[in-house]
Coordinates of C-alpha atoms and ligand atoms in Angstrom, one line a residue:
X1 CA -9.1 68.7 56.3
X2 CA -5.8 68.4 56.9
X3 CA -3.5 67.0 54.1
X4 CA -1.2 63.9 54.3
X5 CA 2.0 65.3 54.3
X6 CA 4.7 63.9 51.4
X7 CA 8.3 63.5 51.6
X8 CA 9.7 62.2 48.0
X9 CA 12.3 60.7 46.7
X10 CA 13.6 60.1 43.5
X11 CA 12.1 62.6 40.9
X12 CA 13.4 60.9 37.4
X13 CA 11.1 59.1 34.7
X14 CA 8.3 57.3 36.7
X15 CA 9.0 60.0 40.1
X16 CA 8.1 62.8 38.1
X17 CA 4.3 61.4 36.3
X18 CA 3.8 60.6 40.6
X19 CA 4.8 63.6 42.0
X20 CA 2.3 65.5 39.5
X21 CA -1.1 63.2 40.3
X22 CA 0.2 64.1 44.0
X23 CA -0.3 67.9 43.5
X24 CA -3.2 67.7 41.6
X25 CA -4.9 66.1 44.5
X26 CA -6.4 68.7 47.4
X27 CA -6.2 65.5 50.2
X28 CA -1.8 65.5 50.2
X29 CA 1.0 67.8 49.2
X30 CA 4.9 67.3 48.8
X31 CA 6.7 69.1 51.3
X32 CA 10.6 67.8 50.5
X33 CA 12.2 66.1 47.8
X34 CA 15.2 63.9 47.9
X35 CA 16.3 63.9 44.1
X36 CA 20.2 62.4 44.2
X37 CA 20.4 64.5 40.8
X38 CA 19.8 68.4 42.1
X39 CA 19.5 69.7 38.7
X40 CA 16.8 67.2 37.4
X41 CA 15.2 67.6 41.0
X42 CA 14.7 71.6 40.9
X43 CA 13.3 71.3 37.2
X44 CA 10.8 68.6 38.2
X45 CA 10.1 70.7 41.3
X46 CA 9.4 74.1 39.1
X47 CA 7.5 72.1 36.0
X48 CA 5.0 71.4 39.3
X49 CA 5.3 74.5 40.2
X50 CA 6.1 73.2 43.6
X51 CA 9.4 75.5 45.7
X52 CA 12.9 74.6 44.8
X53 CA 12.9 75.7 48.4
X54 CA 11.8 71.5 49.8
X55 CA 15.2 70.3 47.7
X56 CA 17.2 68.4 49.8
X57 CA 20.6 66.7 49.9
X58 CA 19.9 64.1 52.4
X59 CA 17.5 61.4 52.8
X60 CA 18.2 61.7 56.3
X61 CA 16.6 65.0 56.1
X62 CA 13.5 63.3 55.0
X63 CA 13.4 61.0 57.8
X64 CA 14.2 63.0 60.5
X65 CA 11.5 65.7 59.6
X66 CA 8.2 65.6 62.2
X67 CA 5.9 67.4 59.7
X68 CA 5.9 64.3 56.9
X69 CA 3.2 61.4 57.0
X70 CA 4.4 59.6 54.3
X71 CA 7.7 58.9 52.4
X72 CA 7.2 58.0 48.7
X73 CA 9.8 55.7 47.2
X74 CA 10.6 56.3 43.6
X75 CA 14.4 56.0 43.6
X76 CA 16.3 53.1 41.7
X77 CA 15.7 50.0 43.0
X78 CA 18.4 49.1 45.6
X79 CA 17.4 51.9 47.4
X80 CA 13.9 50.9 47.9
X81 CA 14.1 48.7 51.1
X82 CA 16.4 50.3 52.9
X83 CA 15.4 53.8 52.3
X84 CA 11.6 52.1 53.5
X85 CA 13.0 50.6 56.4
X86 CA 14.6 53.8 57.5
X87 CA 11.0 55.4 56.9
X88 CA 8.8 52.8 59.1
X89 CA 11.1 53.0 61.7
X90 CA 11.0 56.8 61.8
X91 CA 7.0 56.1 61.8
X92 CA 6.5 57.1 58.5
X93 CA 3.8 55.7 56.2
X94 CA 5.6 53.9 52.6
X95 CA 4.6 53.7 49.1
X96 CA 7.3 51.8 47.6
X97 CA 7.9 51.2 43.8
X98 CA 8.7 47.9 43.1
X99 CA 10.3 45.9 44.1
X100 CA 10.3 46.5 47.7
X101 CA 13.5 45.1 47.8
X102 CA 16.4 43.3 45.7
X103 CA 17.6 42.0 48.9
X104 CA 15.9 38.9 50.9
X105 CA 17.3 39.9 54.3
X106 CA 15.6 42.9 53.5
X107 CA 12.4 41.5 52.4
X108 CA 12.3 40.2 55.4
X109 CA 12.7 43.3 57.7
X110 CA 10.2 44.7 56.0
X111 CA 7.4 42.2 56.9
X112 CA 8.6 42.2 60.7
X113 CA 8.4 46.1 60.5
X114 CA 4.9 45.9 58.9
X115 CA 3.6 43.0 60.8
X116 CA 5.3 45.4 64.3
X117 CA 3.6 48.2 63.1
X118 CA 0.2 47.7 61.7
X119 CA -0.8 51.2 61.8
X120 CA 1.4 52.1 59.3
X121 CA 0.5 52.2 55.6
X122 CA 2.5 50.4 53.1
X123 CA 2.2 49.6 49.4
X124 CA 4.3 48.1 46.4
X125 CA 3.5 49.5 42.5
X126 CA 2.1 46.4 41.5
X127 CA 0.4 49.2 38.9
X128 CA -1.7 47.0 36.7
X129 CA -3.8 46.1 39.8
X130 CA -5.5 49.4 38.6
X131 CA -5.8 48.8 34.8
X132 CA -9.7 48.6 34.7
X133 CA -9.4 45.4 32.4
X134 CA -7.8 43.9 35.3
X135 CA -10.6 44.8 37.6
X136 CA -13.3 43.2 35.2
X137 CA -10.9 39.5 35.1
X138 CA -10.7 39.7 39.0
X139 CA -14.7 40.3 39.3
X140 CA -15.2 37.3 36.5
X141 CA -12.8 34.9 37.8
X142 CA -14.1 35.3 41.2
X143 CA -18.0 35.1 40.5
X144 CA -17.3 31.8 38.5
X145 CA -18.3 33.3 35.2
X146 CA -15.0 31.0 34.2
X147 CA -15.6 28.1 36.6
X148 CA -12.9 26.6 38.5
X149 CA -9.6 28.2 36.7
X150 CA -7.4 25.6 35.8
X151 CA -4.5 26.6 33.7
X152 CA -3.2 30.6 33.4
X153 CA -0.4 32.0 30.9
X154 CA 0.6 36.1 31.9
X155 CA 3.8 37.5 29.7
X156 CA 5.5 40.4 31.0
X157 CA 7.7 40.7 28.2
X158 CA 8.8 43.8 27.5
X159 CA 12.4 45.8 26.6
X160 CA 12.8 47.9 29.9
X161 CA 13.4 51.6 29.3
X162 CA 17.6 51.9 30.1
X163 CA 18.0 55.5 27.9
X164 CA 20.0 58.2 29.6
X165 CA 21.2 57.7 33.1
X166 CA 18.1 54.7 33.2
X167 CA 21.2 52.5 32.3
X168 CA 21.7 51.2 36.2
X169 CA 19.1 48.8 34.9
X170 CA 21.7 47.0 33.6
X171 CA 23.8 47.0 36.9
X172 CA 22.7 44.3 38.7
X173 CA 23.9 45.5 42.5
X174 CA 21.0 48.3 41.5
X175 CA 18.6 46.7 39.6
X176 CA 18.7 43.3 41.7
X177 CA 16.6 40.8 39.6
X178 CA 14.6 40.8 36.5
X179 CA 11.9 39.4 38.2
X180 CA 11.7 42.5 40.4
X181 CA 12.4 44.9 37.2
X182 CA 9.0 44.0 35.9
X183 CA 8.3 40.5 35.3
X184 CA 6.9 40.9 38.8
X185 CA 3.7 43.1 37.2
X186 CA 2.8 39.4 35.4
X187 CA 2.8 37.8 38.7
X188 CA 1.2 40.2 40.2
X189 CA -2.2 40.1 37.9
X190 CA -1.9 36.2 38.4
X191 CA -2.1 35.9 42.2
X192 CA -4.9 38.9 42.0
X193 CA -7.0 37.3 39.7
X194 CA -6.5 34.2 41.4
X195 CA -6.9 35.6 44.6
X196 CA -10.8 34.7 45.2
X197 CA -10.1 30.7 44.2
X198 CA -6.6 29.7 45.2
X199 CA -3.4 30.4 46.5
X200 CA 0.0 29.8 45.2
X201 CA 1.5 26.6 46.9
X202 CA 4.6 26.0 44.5
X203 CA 7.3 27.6 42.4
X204 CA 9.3 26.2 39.5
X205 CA 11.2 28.5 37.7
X206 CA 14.4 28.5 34.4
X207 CA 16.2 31.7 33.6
X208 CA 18.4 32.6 30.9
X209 CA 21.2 35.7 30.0
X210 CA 20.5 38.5 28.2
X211 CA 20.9 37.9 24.2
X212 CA 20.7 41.8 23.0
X213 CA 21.5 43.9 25.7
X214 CA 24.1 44.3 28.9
X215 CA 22.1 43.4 31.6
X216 CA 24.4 41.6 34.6
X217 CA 21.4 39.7 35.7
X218 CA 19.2 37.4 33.8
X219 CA 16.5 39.3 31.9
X220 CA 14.7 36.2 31.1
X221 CA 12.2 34.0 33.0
X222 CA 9.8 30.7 32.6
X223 CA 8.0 30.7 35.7
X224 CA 5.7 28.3 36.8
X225 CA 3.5 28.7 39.7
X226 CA 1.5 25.8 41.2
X227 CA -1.9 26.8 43.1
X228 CA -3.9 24.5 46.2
X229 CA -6.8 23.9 43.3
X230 CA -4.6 22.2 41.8
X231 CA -4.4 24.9 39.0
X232 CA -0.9 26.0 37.2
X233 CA 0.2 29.7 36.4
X234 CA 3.0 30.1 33.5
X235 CA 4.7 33.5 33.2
X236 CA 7.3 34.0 30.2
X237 CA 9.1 37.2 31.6
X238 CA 11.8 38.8 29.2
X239 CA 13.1 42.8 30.2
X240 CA 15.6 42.2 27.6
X241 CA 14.3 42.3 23.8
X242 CA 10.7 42.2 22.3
X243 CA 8.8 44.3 20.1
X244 CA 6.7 46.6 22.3
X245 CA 5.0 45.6 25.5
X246 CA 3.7 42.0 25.8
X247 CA 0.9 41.4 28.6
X248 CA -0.3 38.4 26.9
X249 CA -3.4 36.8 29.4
X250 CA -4.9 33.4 28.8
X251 CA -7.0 32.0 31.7
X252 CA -8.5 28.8 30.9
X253 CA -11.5 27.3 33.3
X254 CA -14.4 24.5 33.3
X255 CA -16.8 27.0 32.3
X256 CA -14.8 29.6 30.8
X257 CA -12.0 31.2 29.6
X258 CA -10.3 34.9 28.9
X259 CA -7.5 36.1 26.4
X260 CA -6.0 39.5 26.0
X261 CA -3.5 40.2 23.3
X262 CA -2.1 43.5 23.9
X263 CA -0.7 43.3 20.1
X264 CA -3.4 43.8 18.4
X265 CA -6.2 46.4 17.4
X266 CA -8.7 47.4 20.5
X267 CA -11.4 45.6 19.0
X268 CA -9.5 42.4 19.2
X269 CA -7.7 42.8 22.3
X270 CA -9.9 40.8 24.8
X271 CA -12.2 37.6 24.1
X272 CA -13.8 35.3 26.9
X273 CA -16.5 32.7 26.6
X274 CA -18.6 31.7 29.6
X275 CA -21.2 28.8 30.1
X276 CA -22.6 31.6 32.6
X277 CA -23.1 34.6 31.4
X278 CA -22.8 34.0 27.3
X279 CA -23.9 30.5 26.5
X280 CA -20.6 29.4 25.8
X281 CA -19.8 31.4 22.9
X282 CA -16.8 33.9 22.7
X283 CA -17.5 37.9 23.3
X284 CA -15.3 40.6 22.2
X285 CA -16.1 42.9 25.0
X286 CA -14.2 46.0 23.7
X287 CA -16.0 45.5 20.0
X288 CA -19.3 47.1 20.0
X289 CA -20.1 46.5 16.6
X290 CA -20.0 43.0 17.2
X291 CA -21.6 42.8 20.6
X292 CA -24.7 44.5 18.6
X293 CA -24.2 41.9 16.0
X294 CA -24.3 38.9 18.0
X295 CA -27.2 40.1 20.1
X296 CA -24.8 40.8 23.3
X297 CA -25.2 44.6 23.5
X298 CA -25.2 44.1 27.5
X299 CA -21.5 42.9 27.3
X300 CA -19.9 45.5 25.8
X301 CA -17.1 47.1 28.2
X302 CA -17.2 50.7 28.5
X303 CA -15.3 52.8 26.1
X304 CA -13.1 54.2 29.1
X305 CA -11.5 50.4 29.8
X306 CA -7.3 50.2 30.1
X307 CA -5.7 47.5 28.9
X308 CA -2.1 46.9 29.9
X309 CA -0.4 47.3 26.8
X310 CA 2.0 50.2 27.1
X311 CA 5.2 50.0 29.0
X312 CA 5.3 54.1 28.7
X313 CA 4.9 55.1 32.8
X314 CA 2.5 58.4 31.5
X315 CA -0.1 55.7 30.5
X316 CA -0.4 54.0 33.2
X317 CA -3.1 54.6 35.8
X318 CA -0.6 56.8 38.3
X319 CA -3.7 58.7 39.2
X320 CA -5.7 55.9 40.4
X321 CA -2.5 54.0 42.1
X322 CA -1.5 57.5 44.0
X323 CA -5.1 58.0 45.1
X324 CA -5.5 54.6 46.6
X325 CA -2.7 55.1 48.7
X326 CA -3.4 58.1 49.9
X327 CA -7.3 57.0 50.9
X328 CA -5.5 54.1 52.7
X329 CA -3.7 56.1 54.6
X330 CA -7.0 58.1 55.0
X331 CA -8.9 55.2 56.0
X332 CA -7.1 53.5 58.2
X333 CA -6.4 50.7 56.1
X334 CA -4.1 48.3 54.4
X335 CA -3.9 47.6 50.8
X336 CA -4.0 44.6 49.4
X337 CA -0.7 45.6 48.2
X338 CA 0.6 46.7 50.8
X339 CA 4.2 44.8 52.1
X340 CA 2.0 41.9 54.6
X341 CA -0.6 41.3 52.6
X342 CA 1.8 41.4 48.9
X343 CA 4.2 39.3 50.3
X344 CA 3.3 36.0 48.3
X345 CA 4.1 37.8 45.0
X346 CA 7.4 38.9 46.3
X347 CA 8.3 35.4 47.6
X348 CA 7.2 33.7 44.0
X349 CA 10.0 36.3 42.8
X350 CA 12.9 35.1 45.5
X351 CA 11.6 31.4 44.6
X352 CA 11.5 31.6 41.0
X353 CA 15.2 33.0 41.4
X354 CA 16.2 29.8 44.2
X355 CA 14.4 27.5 41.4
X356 CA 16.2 28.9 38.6
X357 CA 19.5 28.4 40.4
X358 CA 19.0 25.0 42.0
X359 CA 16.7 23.2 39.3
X360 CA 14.1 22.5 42.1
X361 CA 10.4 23.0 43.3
X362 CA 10.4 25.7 46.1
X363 CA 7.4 25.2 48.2
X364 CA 5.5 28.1 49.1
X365 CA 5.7 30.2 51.5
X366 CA 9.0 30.5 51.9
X367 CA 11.2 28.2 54.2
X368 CA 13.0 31.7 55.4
X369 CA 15.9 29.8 56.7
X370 CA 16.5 27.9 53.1
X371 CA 15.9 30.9 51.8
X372 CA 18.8 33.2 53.7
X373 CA 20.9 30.4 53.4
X374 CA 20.7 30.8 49.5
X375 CA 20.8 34.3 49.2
X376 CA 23.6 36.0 51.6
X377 CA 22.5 37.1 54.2
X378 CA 23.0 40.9 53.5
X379 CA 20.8 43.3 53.9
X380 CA 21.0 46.7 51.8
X381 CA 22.5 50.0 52.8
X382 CA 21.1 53.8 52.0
Ligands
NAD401 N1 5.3 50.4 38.6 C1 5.7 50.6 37.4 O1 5.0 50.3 36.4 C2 7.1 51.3 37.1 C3 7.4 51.9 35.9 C4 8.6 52.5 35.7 C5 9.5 52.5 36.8 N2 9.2 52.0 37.9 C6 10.1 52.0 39.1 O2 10.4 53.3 39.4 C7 11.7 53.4 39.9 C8 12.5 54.5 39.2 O3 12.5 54.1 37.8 P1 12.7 55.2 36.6 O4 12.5 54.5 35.4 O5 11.8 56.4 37.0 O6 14.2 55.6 36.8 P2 15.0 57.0 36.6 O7 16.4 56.6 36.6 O8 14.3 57.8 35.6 O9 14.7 57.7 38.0 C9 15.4 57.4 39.2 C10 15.7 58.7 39.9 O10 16.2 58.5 41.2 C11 17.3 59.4 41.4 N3 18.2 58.7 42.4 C12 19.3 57.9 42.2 N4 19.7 57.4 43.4 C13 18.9 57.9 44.3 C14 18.8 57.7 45.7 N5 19.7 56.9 46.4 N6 17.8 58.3 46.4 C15 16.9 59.1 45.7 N7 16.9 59.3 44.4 C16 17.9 58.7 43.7 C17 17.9 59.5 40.0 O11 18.7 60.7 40.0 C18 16.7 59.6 39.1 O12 16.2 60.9 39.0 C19 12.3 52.0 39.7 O13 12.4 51.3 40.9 C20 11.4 51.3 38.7 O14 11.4 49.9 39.0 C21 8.0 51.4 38.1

């Protein structure tokens, strides 16, 4: 069999947790690194017990070598789109940590690349798409076990990590938007699990400046999203100051509905009711003891289910997002993240940050030409 071939780049907090699920797999290797910071990129390198040897000082180098597949974007977030452009047209297969970009013109490329080039593989870390909580709301919502979902709440709030050199989060010609700094991850789970009834058709959005720490753009969002059922999505997104990590779900339909607190003890995290599957009455999925109790043994969630309530990058499921994209890549097929087919989530962000300016509905999708003619015009540079 021969193994996909990795050239990576950026090796600091999140980099490092991918670059180990990639060498633990047999199906891909890393055969170059492009770590800005040598030092940190040789010690990631010999931790993995990978050659200091596939160091090098130039993403060009990465680019311009025949023997890699796929480049794997890990780098702070400027750099994303145009080091990704640069890839695909090289040839080069993408995994891409989001945002894809902070740039519209480059949001842009990237779809006209994609939609040029269908053979090769993209995708954005829209990571919770692999928290197996997640799975079970997408399979519920979309076998009606809710009815028709009328009214959603997601919060992504949650105090970004900006220790060490992590502080370009602050900066915003680096960081670009708070949206694409996380808040993105709520949206993401919304248009997922909405996926199977309705699609978003609207965008209102308010932001506000940071109140505890130095970020240039505005940490905080109130995002409203209108669906074509007629059904509204809120998202309270705040990268600035909370107390832990805030993934807050409420879905609320005609036959249903589903909460996750990710405050709370496991046993309390998740509660649904369904006319469907439970008679109407609430279930505590992850509580066993209860289940038993109230003669729902069948119910109970197996003791291996994520929930998205830790904003530390170890926890999350890197295996299961690095495996997917390789067995895309494998398969000969797209993700559902992958730039085409994720490109309503980014264009709720690039609304959300029109609405937030203007103080108006922005219809969905994008206008592109209102859209370039409120952002710049620019597109980013390696
Ligand atoms: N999907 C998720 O849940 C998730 C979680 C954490 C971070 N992230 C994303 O991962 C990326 C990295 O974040 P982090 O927290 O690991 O930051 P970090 O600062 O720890 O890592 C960034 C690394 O990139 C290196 N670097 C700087 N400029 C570079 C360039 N031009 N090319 C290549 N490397 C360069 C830095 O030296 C550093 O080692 C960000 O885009 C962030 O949004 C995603």
């Amino acid at each position: 069999m021969k193994k996909i071939k990795v050239g990576f780049v950026g090796a600091g907090w999140m980099g490092s947790c991918q670059m180990q699920r990639i060498t633990e797999r047999d199906d891909a290797e890393v055969v170059a690194l492009f770590e800005k910071n040598a030092e940190r990129g040789k010690e990631v390198l010999k931790s993995l017990g990978l050659s200091e040897n596939i160091l090098v000082d130039d993403y060009q180098k990465i680019i311009d070598n025949p023997e890699i597949d796929a480049v794997w974007l890990v780098s702070p977030n400027s750099f994303h789109a145009p080091q990704a452009i640069a890839a695909m047209e090289a040839g080069k297969h993408v995994f891409c940590e989001k945002p894809a970009s902070t740039l519209f013109e480059d949001h842009c490329r990237e779809i006209e690349l994609s939609e040029a080039n269908p053979n090769l593989k993209t995708f954005v870390d829209y990571i919770l798409y692999f928290d197996t909580m997640e799975e079970h709301l997408r399979k519920m919502v979309a076998s009606g076990e809710f009815g028709e979902i009328n009214q959603i709440q997601i919060n992504y709030r949650h105090p970004v990590n900006i220790a060490g050199d992590k502080i370009w989060k602050l900066d915003q010609s680096i960081m670009g938007d708070a949206i694409g700094m996380g808040i993105n991850h709520a949206i993401s789970v919304m248009v997922f699990a909405m996926a199977s009834q309705a699609n978003p058709v609207a965008v209102y959005a308010t932001s506000q400046n940071p109140h505890i720490r130095g970020f240039e753009a505005d940490p905080v969002y109130n995002i409203v999203v209108k669906f074509d059922n007629g059904a509204t999505g809120f998202c309270f997104g705040n990268i600035d100051h909370g107390n832990g990590y805030d993934a807050y779900h409420n879905f609320s339909g005609t036959k249903g509905g589903f909460v996750f607190e990710s405050q709370t003890d496991r046993t309390h995290k998740v509660r649904y009711w369904s006319e469907k599957i439970a008679d109407g009455k609430w279930i505590w999925p992850l509580d066993p003891e209860k289940c038993k109790a109230d003669g729902v043994e069948d119910l109970v969630w197996p003791e291996d289910t994520t929930t998205p309530d830790s904003g530390d990058v170890v926890e999350h499921q890197t295996g299961e997002c690095v495996g997917h994209f390789i067995e895309c890549i494998k398969n000969d097929t797209q993700s559902p993240m992958g730039f085409v087919n994720s490109q309503l989530i980014a264009e709720i962000g690039w609304a959300a940050q029109m609405s937030a300016t203007t103080g108006k509905e922005i219809s969905l999708p994008l206008n592109k030409d209102e859209a370039r003619a409120f952002f710049d015009g620019e597109a980013g540079t390696l």
